[in-house]
Each structure stands twice: as C-alpha cells, then as structure tokens.
C-alpha positions as semicolon CSV with decimal commas, in nm:
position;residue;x (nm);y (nm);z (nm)
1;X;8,368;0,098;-3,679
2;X;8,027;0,096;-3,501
3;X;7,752;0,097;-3,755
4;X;7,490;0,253;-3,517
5;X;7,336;0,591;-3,522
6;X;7,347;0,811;-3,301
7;X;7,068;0,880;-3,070
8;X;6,889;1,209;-3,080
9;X;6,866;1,434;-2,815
10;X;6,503;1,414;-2,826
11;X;6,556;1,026;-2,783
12;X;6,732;1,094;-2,512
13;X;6,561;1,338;-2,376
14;X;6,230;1,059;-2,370
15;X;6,409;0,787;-2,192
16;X;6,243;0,695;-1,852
17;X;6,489;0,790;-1,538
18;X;6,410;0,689;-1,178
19;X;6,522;0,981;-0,935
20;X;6,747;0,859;-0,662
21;X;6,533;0,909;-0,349
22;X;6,583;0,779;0,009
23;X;6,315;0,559;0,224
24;X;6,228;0,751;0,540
25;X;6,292;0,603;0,867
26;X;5,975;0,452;1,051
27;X;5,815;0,504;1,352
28;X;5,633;0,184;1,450
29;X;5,347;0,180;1,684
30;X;5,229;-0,205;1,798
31;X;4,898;-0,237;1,912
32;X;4,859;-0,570;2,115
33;X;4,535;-0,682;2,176
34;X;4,491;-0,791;2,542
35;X;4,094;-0,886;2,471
36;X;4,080;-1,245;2,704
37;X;4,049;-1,417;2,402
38;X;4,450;-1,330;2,326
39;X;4,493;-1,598;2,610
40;X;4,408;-1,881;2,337
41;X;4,581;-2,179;2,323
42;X;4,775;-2,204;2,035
43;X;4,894;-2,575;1,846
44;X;5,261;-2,512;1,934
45;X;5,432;-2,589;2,273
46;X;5,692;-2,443;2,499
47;X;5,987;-2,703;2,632
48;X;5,813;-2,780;2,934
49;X;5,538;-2,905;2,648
50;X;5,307;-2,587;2,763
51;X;5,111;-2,458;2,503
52;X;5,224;-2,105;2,371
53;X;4,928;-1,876;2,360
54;X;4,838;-1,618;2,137
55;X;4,968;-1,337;2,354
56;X;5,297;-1,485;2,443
57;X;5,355;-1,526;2,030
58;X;5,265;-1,222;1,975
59;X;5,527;-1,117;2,171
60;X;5,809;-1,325;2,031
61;X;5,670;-1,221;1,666
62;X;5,717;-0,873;1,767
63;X;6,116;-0,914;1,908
64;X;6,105;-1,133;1,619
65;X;6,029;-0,826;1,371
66;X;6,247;-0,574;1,622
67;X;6,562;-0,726;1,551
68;X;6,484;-0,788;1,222
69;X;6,365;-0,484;1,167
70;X;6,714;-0,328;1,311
71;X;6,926;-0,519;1,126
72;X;6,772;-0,343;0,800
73;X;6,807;0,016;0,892
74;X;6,894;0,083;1,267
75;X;6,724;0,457;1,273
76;X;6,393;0,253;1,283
77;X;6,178;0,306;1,602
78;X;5,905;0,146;1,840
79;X;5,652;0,192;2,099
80;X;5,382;-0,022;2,207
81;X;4,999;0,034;2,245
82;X;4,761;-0,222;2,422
83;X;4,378;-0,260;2,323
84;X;4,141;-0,351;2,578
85;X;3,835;-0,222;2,585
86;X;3,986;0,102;2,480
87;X;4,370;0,129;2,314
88;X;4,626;0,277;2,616
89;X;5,027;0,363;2,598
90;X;5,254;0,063;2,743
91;X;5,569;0,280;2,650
92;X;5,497;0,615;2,495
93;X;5,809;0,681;2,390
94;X;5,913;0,576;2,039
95;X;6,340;0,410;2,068
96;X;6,520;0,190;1,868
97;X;6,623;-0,061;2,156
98;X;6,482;-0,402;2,183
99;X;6,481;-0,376;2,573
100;X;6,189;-0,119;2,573
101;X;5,986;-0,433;2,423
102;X;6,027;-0,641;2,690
103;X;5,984;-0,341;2,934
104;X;5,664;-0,258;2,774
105;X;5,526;-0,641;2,779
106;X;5,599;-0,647;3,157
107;X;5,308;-0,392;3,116
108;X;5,080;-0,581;2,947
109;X;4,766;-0,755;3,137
110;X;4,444;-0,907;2,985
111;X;4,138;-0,639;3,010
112;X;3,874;-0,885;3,133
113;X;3,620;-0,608;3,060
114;X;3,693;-0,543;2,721
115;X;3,452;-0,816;2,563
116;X;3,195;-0,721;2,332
117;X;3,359;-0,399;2,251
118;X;3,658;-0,268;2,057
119;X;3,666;0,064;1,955
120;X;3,995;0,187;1,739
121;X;3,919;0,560;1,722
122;X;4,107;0,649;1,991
123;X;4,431;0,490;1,838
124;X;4,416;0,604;1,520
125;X;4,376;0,961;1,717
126;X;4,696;0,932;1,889
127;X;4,837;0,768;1,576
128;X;4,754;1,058;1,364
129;X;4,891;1,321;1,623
130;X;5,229;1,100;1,641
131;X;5,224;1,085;1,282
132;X;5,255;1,482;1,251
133;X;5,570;1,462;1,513
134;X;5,735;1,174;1,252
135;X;5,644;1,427;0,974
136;X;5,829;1,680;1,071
137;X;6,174;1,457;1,171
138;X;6,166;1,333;0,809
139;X;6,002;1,027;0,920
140;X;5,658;0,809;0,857
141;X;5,510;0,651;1,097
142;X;5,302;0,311;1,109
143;X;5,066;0,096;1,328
144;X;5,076;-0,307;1,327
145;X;4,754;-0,433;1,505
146;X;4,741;-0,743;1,673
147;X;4,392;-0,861;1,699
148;X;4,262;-1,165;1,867
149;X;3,902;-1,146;1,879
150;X;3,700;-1,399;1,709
151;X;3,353;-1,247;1,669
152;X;3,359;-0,884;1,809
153;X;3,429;-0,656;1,471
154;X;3,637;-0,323;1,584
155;X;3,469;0,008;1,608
156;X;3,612;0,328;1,487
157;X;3,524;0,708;1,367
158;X;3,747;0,836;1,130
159;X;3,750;1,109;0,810
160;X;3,860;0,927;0,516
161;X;4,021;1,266;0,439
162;X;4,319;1,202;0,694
163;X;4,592;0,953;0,609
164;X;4,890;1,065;0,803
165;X;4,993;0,716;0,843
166;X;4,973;0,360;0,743
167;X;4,781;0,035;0,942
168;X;4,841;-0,317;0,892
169;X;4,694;-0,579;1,084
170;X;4,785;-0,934;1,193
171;X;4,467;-1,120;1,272
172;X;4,475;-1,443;1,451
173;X;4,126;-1,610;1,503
174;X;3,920;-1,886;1,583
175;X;3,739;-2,151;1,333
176;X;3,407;-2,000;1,226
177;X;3,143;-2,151;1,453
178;X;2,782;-2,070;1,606
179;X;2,927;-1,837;1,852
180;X;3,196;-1,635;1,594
181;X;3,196;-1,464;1,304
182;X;3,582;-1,396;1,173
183;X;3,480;-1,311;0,841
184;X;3,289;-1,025;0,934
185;X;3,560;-0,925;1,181
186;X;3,794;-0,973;0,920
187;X;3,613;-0,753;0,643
188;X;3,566;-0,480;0,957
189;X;3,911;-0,466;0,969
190;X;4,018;-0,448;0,580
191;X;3,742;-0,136;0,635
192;X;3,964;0,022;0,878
193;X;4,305;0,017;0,714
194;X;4,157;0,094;0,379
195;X;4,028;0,431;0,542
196;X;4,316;0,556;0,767
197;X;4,585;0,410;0,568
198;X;4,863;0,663;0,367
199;X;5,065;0,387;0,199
200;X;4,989;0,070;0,075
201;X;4,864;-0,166;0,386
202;X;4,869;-0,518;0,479
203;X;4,650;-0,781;0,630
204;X;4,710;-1,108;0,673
205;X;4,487;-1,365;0,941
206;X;4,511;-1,746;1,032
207;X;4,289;-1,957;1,203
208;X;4,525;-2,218;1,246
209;X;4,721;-2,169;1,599
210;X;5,026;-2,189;1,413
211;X;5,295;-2,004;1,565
212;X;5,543;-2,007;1,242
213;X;5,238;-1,908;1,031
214;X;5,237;-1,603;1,280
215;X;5,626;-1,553;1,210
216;X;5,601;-1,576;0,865
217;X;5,312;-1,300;0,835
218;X;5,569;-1,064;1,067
219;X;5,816;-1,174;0,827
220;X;5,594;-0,995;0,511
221;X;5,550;-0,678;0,736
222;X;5,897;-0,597;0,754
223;X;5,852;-0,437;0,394
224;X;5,891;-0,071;0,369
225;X;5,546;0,044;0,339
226;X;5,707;0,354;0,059
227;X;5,815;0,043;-0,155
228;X;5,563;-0,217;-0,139
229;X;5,379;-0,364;-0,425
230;X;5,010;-0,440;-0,397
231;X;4,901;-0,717;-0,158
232;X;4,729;-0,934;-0,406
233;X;5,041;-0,933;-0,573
234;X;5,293;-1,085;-0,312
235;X;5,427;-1,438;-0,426
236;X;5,622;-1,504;-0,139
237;X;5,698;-1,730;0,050
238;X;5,733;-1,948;-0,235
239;X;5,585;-2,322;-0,176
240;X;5,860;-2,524;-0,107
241;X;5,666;-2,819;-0,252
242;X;5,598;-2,682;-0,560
243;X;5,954;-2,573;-0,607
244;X;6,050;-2,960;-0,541
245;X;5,798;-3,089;-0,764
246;X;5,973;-2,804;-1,051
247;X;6,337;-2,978;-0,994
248;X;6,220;-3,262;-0,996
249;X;6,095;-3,206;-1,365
250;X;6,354;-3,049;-1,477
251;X;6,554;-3,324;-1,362
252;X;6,371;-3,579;-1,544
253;X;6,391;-3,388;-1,844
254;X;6,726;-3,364;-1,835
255;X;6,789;-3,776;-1,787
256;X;6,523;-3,829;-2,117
257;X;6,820;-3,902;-2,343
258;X;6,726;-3,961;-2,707
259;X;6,780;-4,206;-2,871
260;X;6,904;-4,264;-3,263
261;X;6,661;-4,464;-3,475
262;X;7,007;-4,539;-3,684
C-alpha cells in the first residue's frame, strides 16, 4: 500500500511547468571586415607552408559555421556584408546553401581607403530593416562581425530603443603596441552590441594569430541566441589539461589501497 498523501490540487496547481515552445529559424548576416589590416599574417600555414591570413580564415571559419550551422536546423539562412570604409551587400539575398558563401567571397576585395574610419550605422540600418522582413516569416535575424582592425574603434548612431536583432562579434587583433589600442577597440565594440542587441550577444577576440582559436570562437556562436546563457557564464571548451590532471587524481586515489594495522 503506498503510505503517501496525496497531493493537493493547490500543490499541484504551484508546481513550475516549462511551456513547450519552438526556437525560430535565423537569418544570419556576416559582416567581413575587408579593412587592409584583415590581410595579416596569421601563425598558421597553408600546405605550400604560406601563411593563412586573417581574411582567408575568416572565410573557412564562416563555411566552417555554415555547415555546421545546417546540420543543426537546415531552415537556417545567410548573406554576407563587407565593411570597408562603409558596410556594402556581397549577396543580398539571405539562402540556406553553402555555395552562395563562396559566391559572395569571390566578391570580397580589401578597401584600401577604409583606414582610420569604420562607421557601423549603416549596417545596423539595413540590419534592422531585414530584421522586420525575418519578423514577419516567424524568424530572428542576427549579425556576426568580423573585425580586424587593431587601433581604429567602430563608429555608429543608434537609439538604444531599437533591438530588432542580435550582434556578436569576432575580434581578431594585434598585440597592444605604440601604434594600437585593441582594448579601446575592444570596449567600442562591447558598446555596440550592448546597444543594438535583442538577445543575449557574444564577443569573443584573440591576439594570438591562431587559426583554431578562431574556429573554436565560431564554434561558441553556433548557440541559438533565444537559448543562450550569459557570456560570463560559458565553461566551455573545457581545458583538456585540467581534465587530465582530474583523472589522473582520481586514479591515484583509487590505487591508495589501505592497509590493516592487524
């Protein structure tokens, strides 16, 4: 017989439910940065031994995140924004194949002019208007910058009042020197999201010229930006040192056999 009482229907009534709701399908908007300085060298090389720079990672990040991307949910679509001086359309339209990447990066030159200014304003204006087209498809819409300037801090005019979508940024960067300043860059660029941004938004940088620390940070932006936790709060990738060091312990625990004093 089971001994315990029956709940109340105020009890019941209390208990915390989660209604079943469904993620909407993204439109994502790239913006590469085609400032000179996205013609860096970075650490890693090609098989010819070529360095990789930061433009032609960027682009294997981005077919990196695509696919990805895809493989999650394949209602997910793309289109691709450059920033020179000024942000302009490499392919306008927003489509879920990989091909209109690699059509859009056959677009893609470096804006030689575009040093000592970046000005975002007109991006987040066309992001806002394409936001309003996802809206009414059921959809959300959000920009990942690519930024590649070292000491020129991006520009923008914007209400705080309109978030119609959500930015994160990827910020690759020089070591601070004499003639930089990424920390200020950096903090302009925090600014930005935190103004235009609807969701929760990311932004991670690296100084390094790492190519797989430019992967991984792709990696993080693949979450849904409706079911994200906080950034300070992400624990992953989890240090695969630290996890060996852990196994370790609990291995040597585990071969500490006691011994009887009888």
């Amino acid at each position: 017989m089971d001994g315990r009482e029956p709940q109340s229907s105020t009890a019941a009534a209390a208990r915390y439910t989660l209604p079943p709701s469904r993620l909407a399908s993204e439109d994502i908007l790239f913006c590469i940065d085609v400032d000179p300085e996205s013609l860096v060298e970075m650490k890693n090389t090609s098989v010819s031994g070529r360095p990789f720079t930061r433009l032609e990672s960027i682009k294997q990040a981005i077919l990196l995140f695509i696919n990805a991307k895809l493989a999650i949910n394949p209602d997910h679509r793309f289109a691709y924004f450059a920033l020179g001086k000024s942000p302009f359309w490499l392919k306008k339209e927003f489509s879920s194949d990989v091909d209109s990447a690699l059509a859009a990066f056959r677009g893609i030159t470096v804006d030689s002019s575009s040093a000592g200014h970046a000005d975002l304003t007109h991006l987040f204006r066309v992001a806002n208007h394409e936001a309003k087209k996802s809206r009414a498809q059921n959809r959300i819409l959000r920009v990942i910058l690519l930024y590649c300037r070292s000491s020129v801090a991006p520009q923008h005019q914007w209400p705080a009042t309109q978030k119609l979508f959500t930015l994160d940024v990827i910020y690759l960067h020089d070591k601070p020197g004499p003639d930089n300043c990424p920390q200020k860059v950096y903090d302009g660029l925090v600014d930005a999201l935190e103004q235009v941004s609807e969701y929760e938004a990311y932004i991670f940088e690296s100084g390094q010229g790492l190519t797989r620390v430019l992967f991984r940070h792709m990696c993080l932006l693949l979450s849904h930006p409706q079911q994200r936790c906080v950034q300070d709060d992400i624990d992953i990738p989890k240090s695969l040192t630290k996890k060996s060091l852990a196994v370790d312990l609990v291995t040597a625990d585990q071969e500490c056999v006691p011994v009887s004093s009888q």
